[in-house]
Amino acid sequence: MSYIAILITYIFINNFIFTQFLGLCPFIGVSKNSESAIGMGIAVTFVMGLASLITYLVYHFLLVPLQLQYLQTLSFILVIAALVQFVEMIIQKNSPALYQALGIFLPLITTNCAVLGIAIINITQGYNLMESFVAGIAGGLGFTLAIILMSNLREKLDLSPVRKAFKGVPIAFVSGGLMALAFMAFDKALLTNLLG
Amino acid sequence: MSILYAFLVISALGLLLGLGLAFAAKKFAVKKDVVAEQILEVLPGANCGGCGFPGCSGYAAALSAKTAPNGLCPPGGAAVAAKVAAILGIEESGTSEKMVAFVHCRGNHELSSLDYQYDGIEDCNAAALLFKGDNTCKYGCLHLGSCIRVCPTSAISRDEKGNVTVNPELCIGCKKCTLVCPTKVIRMIPARGSHAIACNSNDPGAKVRKICKVGCIGCMICEKKFPDSGCKVVNYLSEIDYGKPMTQIAEAAQACPTKCIVEAK
């Protein structure tokens, strides 16, 4: 049951884009068309899930025994950067087609703060290994949902008569803000109502 | 003491990950196509798409995989084809002669009639959506310059009367203009050709006469009186066969009643 609660929490209630405002760079940068938005979403979901696992292991089996918890940010960045590089290499080797689709987005994810965000949230929330993994995947799915909604919106916006001063990124930010307002409707009360 | 631990842990972590990545880079190294990279270097790098592949790298990859014939690069021409042949170790072949774009129309708003006044955005394809353009002649140039905007070398220009011409010196033969043109009035002709037919109309002569002063009326004077001009009238439109000697083409141009055999300067 708690896994379902974690899924709902990170997809809707604590959506990384709309509620926590993490990972806004790719959210604006790669949402110009829905095809690349889906690619980016899948890549982020994949990396967030994997990063959650690895950072959990690094934290609990390396930093905690040595009482170096204050180094979590530094070591997580290190681990995530290396992990993304590694994943990129494997995909390039084993699946050139997937690399063609995701390849350009993968290096971008290295510095995506949503990935670091989920790693630190996992620690502060005290999740166990499996819960961390589910939270990572859910966070990625929430990101995917947000970026797909946004890209579809922006494809329509491109064809709309927008004032010159608002054209492009400004209107995208305004629309993103309005969507974030809508996501405010999902709150903790919803979770208690759903799962009792 | 704990600061030493911190130092050691981060250093060790960094070293470990760095070594891991270095190892992985070796282990998962993807073999890059060396031949394709060599070919890419001799290609012009204009990425014009004239070969039919997505940019120079696409054509280089296809050449190296032997799935594309040599000599498809119009800007490079024979010189590049020879270099590519040397890299691939094949005999120089498929070097087609240099082709340039030519606008087969000299009509303009003074010489040819209009169906209506086009007031929309300046784009030939947009105009073509409305009754195939504002010209009464549906084969001619729409003068809105879509070809000018796609030309990678700015070889196409438009004079004050609206006539669009291609400068054969600047044309690299990428065929982008022929693809964007809605009436297909731009076609490729060999660069060595001295003359070209400046009309694209398949309408019968009587109709052409009514709507355009410089259109080919299919009178067949060029074909019948000057058999060595290379001209041949098909579908009320004279065409030059550039494979023929074309010795009488200048006389034919003189004799053409609507003067639509023009010098392809």
Short mmCIF file of N, CA and C in Angstrom, two decimals, chain A residues 58 62-63 66 68 70-71 74-75 78-79 82 85-86 89-90 92-94, chain B residues 2-3 5-7 9-10 13-14 17 20-21 24-25 27-30 32:
data_model
loop_
_atom_site.label_atom_id
_atom_site.label_comp_id
_atom_site.label_asym_id
_atom_site.label_seq_id
_atom_site.Cartn_x
_atom_site.Cartn_y
_atom_site.Cartn_z
N VAL A 58 25.02 4.12 -1.59
CA VAL A 58 26.18 4.93 -1.21
C VAL A 58 25.97 5.55 0.16
N LEU A 62 28.08 3.55 2.83
CA LEU A 62 29.38 4.22 2.80
C LEU A 62 29.40 5.42 3.74
N LEU A 63 28.44 6.30 3.60
CA LEU A 63 28.48 7.54 4.35
C LEU A 63 28.04 7.36 5.80
N LEU A 66 30.62 5.72 8.21
CA LEU A 66 31.76 6.60 8.47
C LEU A 66 31.32 7.93 9.06
N LEU A 68 29.64 10.35 7.70
CA LEU A 68 29.95 11.44 6.78
C LEU A 68 28.69 11.90 6.06
N TYR A 70 27.09 14.49 6.04
CA TYR A 70 27.09 15.86 5.50
C TYR A 70 27.70 15.92 4.10
N LEU A 71 28.34 14.82 3.67
CA LEU A 71 28.91 14.80 2.31
C LEU A 71 27.92 14.29 1.26
N LEU A 74 27.60 16.26 -2.20
CA LEU A 74 28.80 16.13 -3.02
C LEU A 74 28.91 14.73 -3.63
N SER A 75 28.75 13.73 -2.77
CA SER A 75 28.95 12.37 -3.28
C SER A 75 27.82 11.97 -4.22
N LEU A 78 28.52 13.35 -7.63
CA LEU A 78 29.59 12.53 -8.22
C LEU A 78 29.02 11.24 -8.79
N VAL A 79 28.22 10.56 -7.95
CA VAL A 79 27.69 9.26 -8.34
C VAL A 79 26.74 9.40 -9.52
N ALA A 82 28.58 10.14 -12.83
CA ALA A 82 29.24 8.94 -13.36
C ALA A 82 28.21 7.95 -13.89
N GLN A 85 26.85 8.96 -17.29
CA GLN A 85 27.85 8.67 -18.32
C GLN A 85 27.87 7.19 -18.67
N PHE A 86 27.82 6.39 -17.61
CA PHE A 86 27.89 4.94 -17.78
C PHE A 86 26.67 4.44 -18.56
N MET A 89 26.95 5.22 -22.17
CA MET A 89 27.85 4.31 -22.90
C MET A 89 27.17 3.00 -23.22
N ILE A 90 26.46 2.44 -22.22
CA ILE A 90 25.84 1.14 -22.42
C ILE A 90 24.77 1.23 -23.50
N GLN A 92 24.61 3.37 -25.90
CA GLN A 92 25.24 3.60 -27.20
C GLN A 92 25.76 2.29 -27.80
N LYS A 93 26.27 1.45 -26.90
CA LYS A 93 26.83 0.19 -27.37
C LYS A 93 25.74 -0.80 -27.75
N ASN A 94 24.75 -0.94 -26.88
CA ASN A 94 23.80 -2.04 -27.04
C ASN A 94 22.59 -1.69 -27.87
N SER B 2 38.18 12.98 11.29
CA SER B 2 37.03 12.76 10.41
C SER B 2 37.19 13.51 9.10
N ILE B 3 37.94 14.62 9.14
CA ILE B 3 38.15 15.35 7.88
C ILE B 3 39.01 14.52 6.93
N TYR B 5 38.93 11.23 6.83
CA TYR B 5 37.99 10.24 6.29
C TYR B 5 37.24 10.83 5.12
N ALA B 6 36.72 12.05 5.36
CA ALA B 6 35.94 12.70 4.32
C ALA B 6 36.76 12.84 3.05
N PHE B 7 37.98 13.33 3.23
CA PHE B 7 38.89 13.50 2.10
C PHE B 7 39.10 12.17 1.38
N VAL B 9 37.31 9.37 1.53
CA VAL B 9 36.12 8.75 0.95
C VAL B 9 35.78 9.38 -0.39
N ILE B 10 35.78 10.72 -0.41
CA ILE B 10 35.41 11.38 -1.68
C ILE B 10 36.47 11.10 -2.74
N LEU B 13 36.03 7.54 -3.88
CA LEU B 13 34.81 7.43 -4.67
C LEU B 13 35.04 7.99 -6.08
N GLY B 14 35.67 9.17 -6.10
CA GLY B 14 35.95 9.80 -7.39
C GLY B 14 36.87 8.95 -8.24
N LEU B 17 35.02 5.76 -9.43
CA LEU B 17 34.08 6.04 -10.52
C LEU B 17 34.83 6.41 -11.80
N GLY B 20 36.26 3.33 -13.20
CA GLY B 20 35.14 2.54 -13.74
C GLY B 20 34.72 3.07 -15.09
N LEU B 21 34.62 4.40 -15.19
CA LEU B 21 34.21 4.99 -16.46
C LEU B 21 35.26 4.78 -17.54
N ALA B 24 34.92 1.31 -18.62
CA ALA B 24 33.70 1.14 -19.40
C ALA B 24 33.86 1.76 -20.79
N ALA B 25 34.57 2.90 -20.85
CA ALA B 25 34.77 3.56 -22.15
C ALA B 25 35.54 2.65 -23.09
N LYS B 27 35.70 -0.72 -22.75
CA LYS B 27 34.94 -1.94 -22.96
C LYS B 27 33.75 -1.72 -23.90
N PHE B 28 33.08 -0.56 -23.72
CA PHE B 28 31.90 -0.31 -24.53
C PHE B 28 32.17 0.63 -25.69
N ALA B 29 33.45 0.74 -26.05
CA ALA B 29 33.79 1.66 -27.14
C ALA B 29 33.02 1.28 -28.40
N VAL B 30 32.42 2.25 -29.00
CA VAL B 30 31.71 2.00 -30.25
C VAL B 30 32.65 2.33 -31.39
N LYS B 32 33.85 3.74 -34.41
CA LYS B 32 33.39 4.77 -35.35
C LYS B 32 33.86 4.38 -36.75
#
